Coordinates of C-alpha atoms in Angstrom, one line a residue:
X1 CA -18.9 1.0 -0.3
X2 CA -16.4 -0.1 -3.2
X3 CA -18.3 0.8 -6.4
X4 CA -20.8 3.8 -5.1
X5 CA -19.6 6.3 -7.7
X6 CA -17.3 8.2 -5.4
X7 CA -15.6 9.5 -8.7
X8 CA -18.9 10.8 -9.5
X9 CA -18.9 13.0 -6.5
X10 CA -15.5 14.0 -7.3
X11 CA -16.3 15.3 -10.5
X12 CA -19.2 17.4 -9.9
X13 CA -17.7 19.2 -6.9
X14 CA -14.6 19.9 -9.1
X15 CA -17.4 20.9 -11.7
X16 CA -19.0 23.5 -9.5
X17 CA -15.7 24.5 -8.1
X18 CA -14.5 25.4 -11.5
X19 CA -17.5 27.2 -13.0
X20 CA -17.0 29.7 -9.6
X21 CA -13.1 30.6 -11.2
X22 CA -11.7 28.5 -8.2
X23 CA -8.4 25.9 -8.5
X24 CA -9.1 22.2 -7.7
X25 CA -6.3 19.3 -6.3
X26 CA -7.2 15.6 -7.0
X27 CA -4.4 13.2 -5.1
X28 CA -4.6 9.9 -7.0
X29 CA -2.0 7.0 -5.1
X30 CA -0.9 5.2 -8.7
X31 CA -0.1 6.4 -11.7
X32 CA -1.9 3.7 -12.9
X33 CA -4.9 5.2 -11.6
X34 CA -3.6 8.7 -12.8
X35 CA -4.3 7.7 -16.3
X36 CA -8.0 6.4 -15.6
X37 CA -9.5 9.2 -13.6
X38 CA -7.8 12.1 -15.4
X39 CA -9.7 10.8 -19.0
X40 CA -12.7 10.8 -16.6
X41 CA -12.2 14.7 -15.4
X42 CA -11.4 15.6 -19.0
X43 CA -14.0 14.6 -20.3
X44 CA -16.7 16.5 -18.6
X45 CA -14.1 18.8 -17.3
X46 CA -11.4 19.9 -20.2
X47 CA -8.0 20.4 -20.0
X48 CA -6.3 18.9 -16.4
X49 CA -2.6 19.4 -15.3
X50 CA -1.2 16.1 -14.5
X51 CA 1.9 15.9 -12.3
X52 CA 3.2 12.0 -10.9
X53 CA 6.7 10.5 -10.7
X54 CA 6.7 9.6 -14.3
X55 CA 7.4 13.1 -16.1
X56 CA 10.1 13.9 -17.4
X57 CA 12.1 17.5 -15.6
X58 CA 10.9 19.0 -18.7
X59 CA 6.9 18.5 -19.0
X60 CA 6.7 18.5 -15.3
X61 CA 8.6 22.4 -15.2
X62 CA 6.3 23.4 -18.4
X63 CA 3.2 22.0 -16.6
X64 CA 4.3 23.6 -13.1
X65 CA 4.3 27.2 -15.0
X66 CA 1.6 27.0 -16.8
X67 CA -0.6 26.0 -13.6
X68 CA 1.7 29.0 -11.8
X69 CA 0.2 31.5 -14.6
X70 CA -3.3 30.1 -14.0
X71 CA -3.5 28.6 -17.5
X72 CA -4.7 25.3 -15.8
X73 CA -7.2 25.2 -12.5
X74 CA -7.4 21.5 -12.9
X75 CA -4.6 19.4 -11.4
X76 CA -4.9 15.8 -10.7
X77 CA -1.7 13.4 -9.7
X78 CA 0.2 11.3 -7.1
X79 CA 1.3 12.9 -3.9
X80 CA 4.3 15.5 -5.0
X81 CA 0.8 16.9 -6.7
X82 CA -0.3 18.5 -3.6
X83 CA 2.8 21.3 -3.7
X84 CA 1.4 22.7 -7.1
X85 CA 0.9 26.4 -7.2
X86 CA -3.1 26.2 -8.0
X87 CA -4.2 29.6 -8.4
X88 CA -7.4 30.6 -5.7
X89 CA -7.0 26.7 -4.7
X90 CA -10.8 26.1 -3.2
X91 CA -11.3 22.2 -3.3
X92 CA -8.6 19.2 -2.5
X93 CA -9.9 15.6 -3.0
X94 CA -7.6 12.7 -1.7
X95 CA -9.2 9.4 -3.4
X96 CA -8.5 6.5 -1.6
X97 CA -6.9 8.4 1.3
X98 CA -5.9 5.6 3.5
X99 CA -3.5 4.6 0.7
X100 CA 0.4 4.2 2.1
X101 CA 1.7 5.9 -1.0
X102 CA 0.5 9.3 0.1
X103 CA 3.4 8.9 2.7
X104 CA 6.9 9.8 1.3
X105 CA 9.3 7.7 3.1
X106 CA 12.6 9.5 1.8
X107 CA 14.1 13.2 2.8
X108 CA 12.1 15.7 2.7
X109 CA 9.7 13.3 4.3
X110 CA 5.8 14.1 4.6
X111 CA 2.4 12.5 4.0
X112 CA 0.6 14.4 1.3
X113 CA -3.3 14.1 3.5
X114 CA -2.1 16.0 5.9
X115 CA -0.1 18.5 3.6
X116 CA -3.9 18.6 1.8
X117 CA -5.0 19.3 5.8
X118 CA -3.1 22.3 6.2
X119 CA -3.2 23.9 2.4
X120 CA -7.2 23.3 2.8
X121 CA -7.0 24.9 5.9
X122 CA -4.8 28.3 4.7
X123 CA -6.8 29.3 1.8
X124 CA -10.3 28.1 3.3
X125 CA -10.8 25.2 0.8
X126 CA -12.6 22.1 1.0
X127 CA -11.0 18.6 1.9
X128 CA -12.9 16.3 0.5
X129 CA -11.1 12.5 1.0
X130 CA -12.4 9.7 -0.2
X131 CA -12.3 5.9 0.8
X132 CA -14.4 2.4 1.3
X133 CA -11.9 1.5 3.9
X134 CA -10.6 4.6 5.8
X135 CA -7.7 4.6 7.6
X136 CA -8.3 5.0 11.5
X137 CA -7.0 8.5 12.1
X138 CA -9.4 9.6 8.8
X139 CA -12.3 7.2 10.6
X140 CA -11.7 8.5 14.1
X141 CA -11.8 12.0 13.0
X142 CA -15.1 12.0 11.3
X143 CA -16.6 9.7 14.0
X144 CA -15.7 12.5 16.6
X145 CA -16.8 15.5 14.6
X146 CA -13.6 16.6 13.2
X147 CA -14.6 16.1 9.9
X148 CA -17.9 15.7 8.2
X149 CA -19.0 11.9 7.7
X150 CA -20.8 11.5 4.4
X151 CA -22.1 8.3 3.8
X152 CA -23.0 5.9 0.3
X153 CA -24.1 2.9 1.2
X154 CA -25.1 1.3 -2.0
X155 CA -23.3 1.0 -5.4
X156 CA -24.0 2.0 -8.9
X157 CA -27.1 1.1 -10.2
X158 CA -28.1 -1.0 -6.7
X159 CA -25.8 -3.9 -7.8
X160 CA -24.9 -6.1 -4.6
X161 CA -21.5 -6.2 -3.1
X162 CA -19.5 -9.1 -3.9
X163 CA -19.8 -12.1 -2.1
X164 CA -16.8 -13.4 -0.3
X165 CA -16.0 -16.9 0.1
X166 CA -13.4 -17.9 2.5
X167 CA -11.7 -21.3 1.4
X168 CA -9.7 -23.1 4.9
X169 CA -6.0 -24.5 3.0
X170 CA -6.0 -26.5 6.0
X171 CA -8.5 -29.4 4.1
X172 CA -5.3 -30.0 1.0
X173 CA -2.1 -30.2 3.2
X174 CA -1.8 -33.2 1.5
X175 CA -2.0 -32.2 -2.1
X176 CA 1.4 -29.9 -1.3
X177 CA 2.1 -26.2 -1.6
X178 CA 1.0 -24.6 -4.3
X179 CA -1.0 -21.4 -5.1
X180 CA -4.0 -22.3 -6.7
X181 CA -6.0 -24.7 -4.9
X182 CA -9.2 -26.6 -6.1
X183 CA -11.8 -24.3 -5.0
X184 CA -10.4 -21.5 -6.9
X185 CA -9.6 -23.1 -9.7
X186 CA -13.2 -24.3 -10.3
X187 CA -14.1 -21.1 -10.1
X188 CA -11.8 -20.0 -12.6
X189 CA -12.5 -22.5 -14.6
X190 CA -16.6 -21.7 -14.7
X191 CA -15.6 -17.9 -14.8
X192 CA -13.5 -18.2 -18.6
X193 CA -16.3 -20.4 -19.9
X194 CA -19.0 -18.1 -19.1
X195 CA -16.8 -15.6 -21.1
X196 CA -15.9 -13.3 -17.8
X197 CA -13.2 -11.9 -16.3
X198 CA -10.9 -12.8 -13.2
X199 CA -8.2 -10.9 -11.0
X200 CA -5.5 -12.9 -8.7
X201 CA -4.3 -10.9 -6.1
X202 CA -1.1 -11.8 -4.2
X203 CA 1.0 -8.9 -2.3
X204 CA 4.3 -10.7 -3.3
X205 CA 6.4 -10.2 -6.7
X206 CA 8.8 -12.1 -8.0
X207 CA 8.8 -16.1 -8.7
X208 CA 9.6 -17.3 -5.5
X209 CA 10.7 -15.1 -2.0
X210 CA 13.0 -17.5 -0.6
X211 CA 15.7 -20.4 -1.8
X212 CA 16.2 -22.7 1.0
X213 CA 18.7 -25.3 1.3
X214 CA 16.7 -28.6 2.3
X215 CA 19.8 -30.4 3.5
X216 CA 21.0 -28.0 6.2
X217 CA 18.0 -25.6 6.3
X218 CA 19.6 -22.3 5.1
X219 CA 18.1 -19.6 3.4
X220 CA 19.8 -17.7 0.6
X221 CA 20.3 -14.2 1.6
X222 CA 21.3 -10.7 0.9
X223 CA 24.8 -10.3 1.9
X224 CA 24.0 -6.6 2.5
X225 CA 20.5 -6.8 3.8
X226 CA 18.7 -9.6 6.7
X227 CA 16.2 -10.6 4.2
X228 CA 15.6 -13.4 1.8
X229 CA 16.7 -12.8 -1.8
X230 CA 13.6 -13.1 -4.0
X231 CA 14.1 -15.1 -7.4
X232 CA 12.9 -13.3 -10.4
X233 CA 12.6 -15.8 -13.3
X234 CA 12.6 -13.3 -15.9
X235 CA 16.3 -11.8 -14.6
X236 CA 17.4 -15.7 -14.6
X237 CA 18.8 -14.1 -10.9
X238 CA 18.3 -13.6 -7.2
X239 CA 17.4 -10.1 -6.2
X240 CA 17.0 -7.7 -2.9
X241 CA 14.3 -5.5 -2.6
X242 CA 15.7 -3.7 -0.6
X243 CA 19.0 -2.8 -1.7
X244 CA 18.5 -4.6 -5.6
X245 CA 21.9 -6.6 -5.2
X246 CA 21.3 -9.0 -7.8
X247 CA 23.2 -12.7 -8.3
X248 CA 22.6 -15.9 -10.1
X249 CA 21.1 -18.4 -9.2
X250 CA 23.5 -21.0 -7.1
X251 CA 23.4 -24.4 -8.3
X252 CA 24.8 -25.8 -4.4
X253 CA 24.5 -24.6 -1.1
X254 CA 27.0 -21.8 0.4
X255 CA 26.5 -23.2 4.4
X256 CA 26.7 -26.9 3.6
X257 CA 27.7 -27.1 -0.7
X258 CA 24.2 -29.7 -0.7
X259 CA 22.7 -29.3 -4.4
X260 CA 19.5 -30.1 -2.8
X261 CA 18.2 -26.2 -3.0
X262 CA 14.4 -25.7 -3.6
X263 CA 12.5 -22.6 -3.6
X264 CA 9.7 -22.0 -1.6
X265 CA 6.7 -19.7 -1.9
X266 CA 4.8 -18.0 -4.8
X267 CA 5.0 -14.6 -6.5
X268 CA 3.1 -12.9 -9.0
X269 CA 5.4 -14.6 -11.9
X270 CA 5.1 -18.4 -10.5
X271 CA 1.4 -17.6 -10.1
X272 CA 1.3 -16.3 -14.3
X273 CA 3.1 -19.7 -14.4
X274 CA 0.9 -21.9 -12.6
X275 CA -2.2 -20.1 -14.2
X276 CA -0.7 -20.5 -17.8
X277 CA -0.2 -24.6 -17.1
X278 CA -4.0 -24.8 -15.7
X279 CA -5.5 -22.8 -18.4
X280 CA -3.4 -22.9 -21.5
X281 CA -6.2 -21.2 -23.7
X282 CA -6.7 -18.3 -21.1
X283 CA -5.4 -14.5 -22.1
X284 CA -3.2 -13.9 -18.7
X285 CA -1.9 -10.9 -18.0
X286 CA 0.4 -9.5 -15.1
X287 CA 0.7 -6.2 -13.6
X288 CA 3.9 -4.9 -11.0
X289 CA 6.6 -3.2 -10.7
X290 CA 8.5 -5.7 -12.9
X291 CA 6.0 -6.2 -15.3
X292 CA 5.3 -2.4 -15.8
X293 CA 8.5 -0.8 -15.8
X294 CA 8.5 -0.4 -19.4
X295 CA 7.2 2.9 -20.6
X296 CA 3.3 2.0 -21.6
X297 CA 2.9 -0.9 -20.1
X298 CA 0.6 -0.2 -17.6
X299 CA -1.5 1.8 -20.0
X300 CA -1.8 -1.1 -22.5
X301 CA -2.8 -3.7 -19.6
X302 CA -5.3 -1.2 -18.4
X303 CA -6.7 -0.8 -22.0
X304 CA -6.8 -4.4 -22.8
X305 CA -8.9 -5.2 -19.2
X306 CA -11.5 -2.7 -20.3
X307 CA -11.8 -4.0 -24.0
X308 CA -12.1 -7.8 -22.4
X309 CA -9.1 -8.8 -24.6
X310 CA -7.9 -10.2 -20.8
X311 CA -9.2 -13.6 -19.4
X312 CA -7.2 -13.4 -15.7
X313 CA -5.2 -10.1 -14.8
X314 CA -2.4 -11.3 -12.1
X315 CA -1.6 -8.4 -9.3
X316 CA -0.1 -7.0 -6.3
X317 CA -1.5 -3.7 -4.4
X318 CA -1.8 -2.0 -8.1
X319 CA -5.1 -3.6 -9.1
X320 CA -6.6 -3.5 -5.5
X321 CA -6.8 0.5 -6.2
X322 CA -9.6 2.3 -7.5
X323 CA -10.0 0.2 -10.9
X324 CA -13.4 0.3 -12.7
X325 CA -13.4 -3.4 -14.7
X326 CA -17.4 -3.7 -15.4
X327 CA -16.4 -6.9 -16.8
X328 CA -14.7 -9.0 -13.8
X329 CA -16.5 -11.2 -12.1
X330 CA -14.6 -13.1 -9.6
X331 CA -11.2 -12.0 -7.6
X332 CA -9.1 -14.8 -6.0
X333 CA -6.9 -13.8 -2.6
X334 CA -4.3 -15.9 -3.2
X335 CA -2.3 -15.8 0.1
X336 CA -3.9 -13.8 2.9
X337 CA -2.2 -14.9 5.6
X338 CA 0.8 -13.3 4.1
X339 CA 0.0 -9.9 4.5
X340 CA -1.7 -10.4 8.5
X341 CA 1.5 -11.8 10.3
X342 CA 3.7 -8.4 9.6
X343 CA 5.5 -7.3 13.1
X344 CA 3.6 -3.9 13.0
X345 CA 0.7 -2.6 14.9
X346 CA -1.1 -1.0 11.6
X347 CA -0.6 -5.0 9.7
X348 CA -4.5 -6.1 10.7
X349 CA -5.4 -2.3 9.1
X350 CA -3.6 -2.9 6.3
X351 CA -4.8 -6.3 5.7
X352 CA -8.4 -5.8 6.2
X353 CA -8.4 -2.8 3.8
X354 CA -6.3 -4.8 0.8
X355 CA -8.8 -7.8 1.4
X356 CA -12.1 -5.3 1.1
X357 CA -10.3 -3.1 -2.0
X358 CA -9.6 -5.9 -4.0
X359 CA -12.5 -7.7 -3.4
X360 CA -14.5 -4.9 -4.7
X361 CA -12.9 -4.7 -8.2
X362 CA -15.5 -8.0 -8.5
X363 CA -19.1 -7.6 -9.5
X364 CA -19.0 -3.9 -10.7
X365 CA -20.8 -4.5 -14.4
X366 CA -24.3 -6.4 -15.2
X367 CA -23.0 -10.1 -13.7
X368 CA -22.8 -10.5 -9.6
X369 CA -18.9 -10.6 -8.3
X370 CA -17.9 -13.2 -6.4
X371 CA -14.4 -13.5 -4.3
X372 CA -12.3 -16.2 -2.9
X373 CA -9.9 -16.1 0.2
X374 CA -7.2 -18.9 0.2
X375 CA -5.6 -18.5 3.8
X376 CA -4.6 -21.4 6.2
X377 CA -6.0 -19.3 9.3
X378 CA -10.0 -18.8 8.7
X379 CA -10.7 -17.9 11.8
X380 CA -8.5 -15.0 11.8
X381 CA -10.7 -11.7 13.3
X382 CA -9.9 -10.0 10.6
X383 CA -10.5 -12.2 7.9
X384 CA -13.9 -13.0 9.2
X385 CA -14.2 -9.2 8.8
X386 CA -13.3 -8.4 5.9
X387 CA -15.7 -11.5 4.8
X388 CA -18.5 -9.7 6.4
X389 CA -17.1 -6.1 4.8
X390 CA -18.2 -4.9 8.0
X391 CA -15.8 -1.6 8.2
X392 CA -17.9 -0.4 11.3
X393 CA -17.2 -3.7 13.4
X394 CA -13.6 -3.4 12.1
X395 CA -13.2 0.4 13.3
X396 CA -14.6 -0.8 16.7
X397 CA -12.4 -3.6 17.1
X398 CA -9.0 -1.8 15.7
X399 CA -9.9 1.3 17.7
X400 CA -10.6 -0.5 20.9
X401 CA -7.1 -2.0 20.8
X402 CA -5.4 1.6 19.9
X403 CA -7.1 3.3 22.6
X404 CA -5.9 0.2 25.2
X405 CA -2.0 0.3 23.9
X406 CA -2.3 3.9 23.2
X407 CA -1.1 4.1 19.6
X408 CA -2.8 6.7 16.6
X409 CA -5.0 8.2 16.7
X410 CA -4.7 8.4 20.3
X411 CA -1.5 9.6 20.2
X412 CA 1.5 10.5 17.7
X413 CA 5.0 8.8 17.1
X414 CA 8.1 9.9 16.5
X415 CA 10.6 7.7 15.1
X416 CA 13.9 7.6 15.9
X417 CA 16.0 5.2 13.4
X418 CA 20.2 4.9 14.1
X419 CA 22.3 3.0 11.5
X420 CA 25.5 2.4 10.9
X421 CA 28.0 0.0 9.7
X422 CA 29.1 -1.3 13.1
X423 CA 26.5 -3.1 14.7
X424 CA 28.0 -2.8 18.4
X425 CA 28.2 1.1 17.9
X426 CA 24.4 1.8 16.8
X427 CA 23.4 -0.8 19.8
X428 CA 25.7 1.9 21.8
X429 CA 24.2 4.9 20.2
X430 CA 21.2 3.9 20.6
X431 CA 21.1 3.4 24.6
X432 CA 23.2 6.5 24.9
X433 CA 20.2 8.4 22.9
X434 CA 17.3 7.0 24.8
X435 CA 19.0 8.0 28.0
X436 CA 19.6 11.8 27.2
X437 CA 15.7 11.9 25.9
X438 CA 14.6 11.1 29.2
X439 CA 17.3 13.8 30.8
X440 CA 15.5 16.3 28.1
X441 CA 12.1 15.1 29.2
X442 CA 13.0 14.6 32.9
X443 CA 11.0 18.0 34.0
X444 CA 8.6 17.6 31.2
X445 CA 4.5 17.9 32.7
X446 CA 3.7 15.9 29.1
X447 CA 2.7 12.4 29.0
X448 CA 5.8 11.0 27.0
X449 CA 5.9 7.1 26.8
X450 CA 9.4 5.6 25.4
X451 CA 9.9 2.7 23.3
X452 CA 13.9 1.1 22.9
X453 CA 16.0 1.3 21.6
X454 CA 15.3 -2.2 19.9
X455 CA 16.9 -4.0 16.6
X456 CA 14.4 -3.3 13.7
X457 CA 12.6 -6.5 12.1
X458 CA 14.8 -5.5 9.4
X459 CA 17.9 -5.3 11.4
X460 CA 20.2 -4.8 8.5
X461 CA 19.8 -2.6 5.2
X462 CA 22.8 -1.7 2.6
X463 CA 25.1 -2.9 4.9
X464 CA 24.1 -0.8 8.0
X465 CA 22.7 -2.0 11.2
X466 CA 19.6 -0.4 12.4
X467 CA 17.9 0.2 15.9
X468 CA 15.0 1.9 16.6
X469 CA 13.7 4.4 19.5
X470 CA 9.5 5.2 19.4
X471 CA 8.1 8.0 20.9
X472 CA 4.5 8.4 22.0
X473 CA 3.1 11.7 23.0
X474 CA -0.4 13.4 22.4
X475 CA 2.1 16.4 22.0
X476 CA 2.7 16.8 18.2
X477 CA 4.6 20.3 18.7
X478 CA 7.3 18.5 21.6
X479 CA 7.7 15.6 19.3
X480 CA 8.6 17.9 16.7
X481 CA 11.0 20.3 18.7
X482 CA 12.7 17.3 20.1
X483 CA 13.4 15.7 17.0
X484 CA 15.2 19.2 15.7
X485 CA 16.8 19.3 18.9
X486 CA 18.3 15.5 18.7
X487 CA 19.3 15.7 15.1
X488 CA 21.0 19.1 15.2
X489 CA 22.9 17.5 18.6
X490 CA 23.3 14.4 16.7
X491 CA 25.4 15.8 13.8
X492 CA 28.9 15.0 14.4
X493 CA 28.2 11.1 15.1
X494 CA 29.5 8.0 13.5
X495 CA 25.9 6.8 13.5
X496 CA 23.1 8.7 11.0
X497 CA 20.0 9.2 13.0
X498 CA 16.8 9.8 10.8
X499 CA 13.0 10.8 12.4
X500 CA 10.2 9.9 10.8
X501 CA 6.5 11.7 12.5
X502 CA 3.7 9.1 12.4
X503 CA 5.4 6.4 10.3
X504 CA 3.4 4.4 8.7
X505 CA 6.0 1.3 8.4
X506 CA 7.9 0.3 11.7
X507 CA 10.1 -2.5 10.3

């Protein structure tokens, strides 16, 4: 369960490892985290390597070598981590190993678990991953026998999980839209005077993700991308996510030249916003990408949380991970139906195990946590799950309806993405390639199942279309050779074709 001392585990095993003259790997999925565990390991451990995205070519080259000579056997870091050149490496521990961020979704694409798999396996190491919400493949493998299920059921010092409230939005439709609604603002409200702390959680940045046009109905959007530009109140500007084409904002409508332009939905900055207007005397903090680019930032948030000098820390996926705030007492879900309505088959996964994560940052020090839900769909399956923090009847439910529509861990995927800049030529290259995999895989005995080609949810990205092709085998090792065989045959097209084994994102 969230809070059981897992990172006690983790340091005694690296403990014993060590004392034997062995090298020790601890995967962390945020820097942010990074910082928090590795003053942990140091202090009952010494001196730790520490490798993540934020180094500059310099410390990370003098690190590599001295880890290379065998100066350090203690390395702990994000995913790149996992290639380090530990010296007689005996132990690997992945710490919230159902995180996405152990994926790398650019060239040289891997996911760094299953690197950890197959180093663990070459030099007769131990694997040890760690999680209060695995993902299925990790869950399915240990429920078979693959792996070795070790079990804490209670947390630290006995306290009791959290309890989770679920508040229907359905009851103020006429109070308007807005992101903090009475219940959890009472609860706020009692939570500052009894001196505690709060986190809002809310998987959006930004002010508001959409401007609409309420005369003719259009949303503003990326003239390179199909997706909404997001308003960022601190840029003064639209911006893409995606492709980060930036533009003020328009003061009339580009369809229909209306001025009647409103923006709709919330963000992590109009939350800060709404939360500074309710509670003027309230220390309020906020912690994203946007808010933690600056070198330090996240350190100093971190710091200030742990000293109580913050009242309400304000969040996406970054304070869902791992964090150890003794003194927080209640965590609001701002906007959990967000997160459930995503066109991908792992969405109710993901979902469940944000809802469970963040939840359990709550009720971790001497004063019982409690945790709110806003979401206009109670009776959502997985909501009522993630109420219960049931991760058994989860896994039985999720798995039931992988095994039926045969998706991981039942099988793997390869996917085949084509882009280009003309839309009626990928659509083209796209048929043209499904037809010559099934001439490859005409004589094939193997149970091959073929998906598209089909526009992506995110049809357009940079300026290039995209259509996708899925392929589902049990047959890792023909997936593989047939994605070498298409892209090497694929070379000279006007189209770029990319592959992607067992992605974790489909849109």
């Amino acid at each position: 369960v969230t809070g059981s001392g897992k990172s006690e585990v983790y340091i005694r095993s690296a403990r014993r490892a060590l004392a034997a003259g062995h090298g020790v790997i601890v995967l962390l999925p945020e820097i942010a985290l990074t910082r928090q565990i590795t003053a942990w390991f140091e202090q009952y451990l010494g001196e730790a390597a520490v490798l993540h995205s934020g180094m500059t070519p310099s410390e990370r080259s003098h690190t590599w070598e001295r880890i290379r000579r065998g100066e350090l056997k203690l390395v702990i870091g994000a995913r790149s981590a996992i290639f380090a050149p530990v010296r007689d490496l005996k132990l690997i521990i992945v710490d919230e190993e159902q995180e996405n961020s152990y994926k790398q979704e650019e060239r040289p694409r891997y996911h760094a678990r299953e690197v950890a798999r197959q180093r663990a396996q070459m030099n007769a190491a131990v694997l040890l991953l760690g999680s209060a919400t695995p993902s299925l493949e990790s869950a399915y493998r240990a429920f078979s026998g693959s792996s070795r299920l070790l079990m804490m059921e209670n947390r630290v010092s006995r306290q009791t999980l959290p309890s989770i409230e679920v508040d229907d939005l359905k009851k103020y439709r006429r109070q308007g839209i807005k992101s903090i609604y009475p219940r959890l603002e009472q609860a706020l409200r009692i939570n500052l005077e009894l001196k505690r702390q709060s986190i809002l959680f809310i998987n959006r940045r930004g002010f508001a993700p959409q401007l609409i046009c309420r005369a003719c109905g259009a949303v503003q959007q990326c003239p390179s991308c199909s997706v909404a530009m997001n308003y960022h109140r601190d840029l003064e500007a639209l911006l893409c996510h995606y492709c980060g084409f930036r533009q003020p904002l328009p003061q009339r409508c580009a369809v229909c030249d209306s001025n009647y332009l409103q923006l709709l939905g919330s963000g992590t900055q109009k939350l800060e916003d709404e939360v500074a207007k309710l509670f003027p005397s309230a220390r309020v903090s906020r912690m994203d990408i946007d808010s933690s680019r600056r070198k330090g930032e996240q350190e100093r948030i971190l710091k200030a949380m742990r000293s109580g000098d913050i009242d309400i820390l304000i969040g996406t996926q970054m304070v869902a991970k791992g964090l150890d705030f003794p003194g927080v007492a209640l965590v609001g879900i701002v906007d959990a139906d967000s997160m459930l309505n995503l066109p991908d088959f792992r969405a109710g996964e993901r979902s469940y195990q944000l809802m469970v994560q963040v939840a359990g940052r709550a009720g971790r020090g001497d004063h019982p946590g409690q945790v709110l839900i806003q979401t206009w769909q109670p009776q959502h399956p997985i909501i009522a799950l993630a109420q219960e923090q049931n991760y058994f009847a989860f896994y039985t439910r999720e798995i039931s309806f992988r095994k039926q529509l045969n998706y991981p861990p039942f099988c793997h995927i390869l996917r085949l993405l084509l882009s280009g800049p003309d839309e009626a030529a990928v659509a083209r290259a796209g048929t043209a390639l499904a037809e010559h995999i099934l001439e490859l895989t005409d004589a094939s005995e193997e149970q091959l199942e073929l998906l598209g080609p089909a526009p992506c949810a995110i049809r357009k990205i940079k300026d290039s279309f995209r259509v996708q092709i899925l392929l589902k085998c049990n047959n890792i090792y023909l997936l593989q050779s047939l994605a070498s065989a298409l892209v090497r045959q694929h070379s000279r097209s006007v189209c770029r074709l990319e592959t992607d084994m067992d992605p974790l994102m489909l849109m």
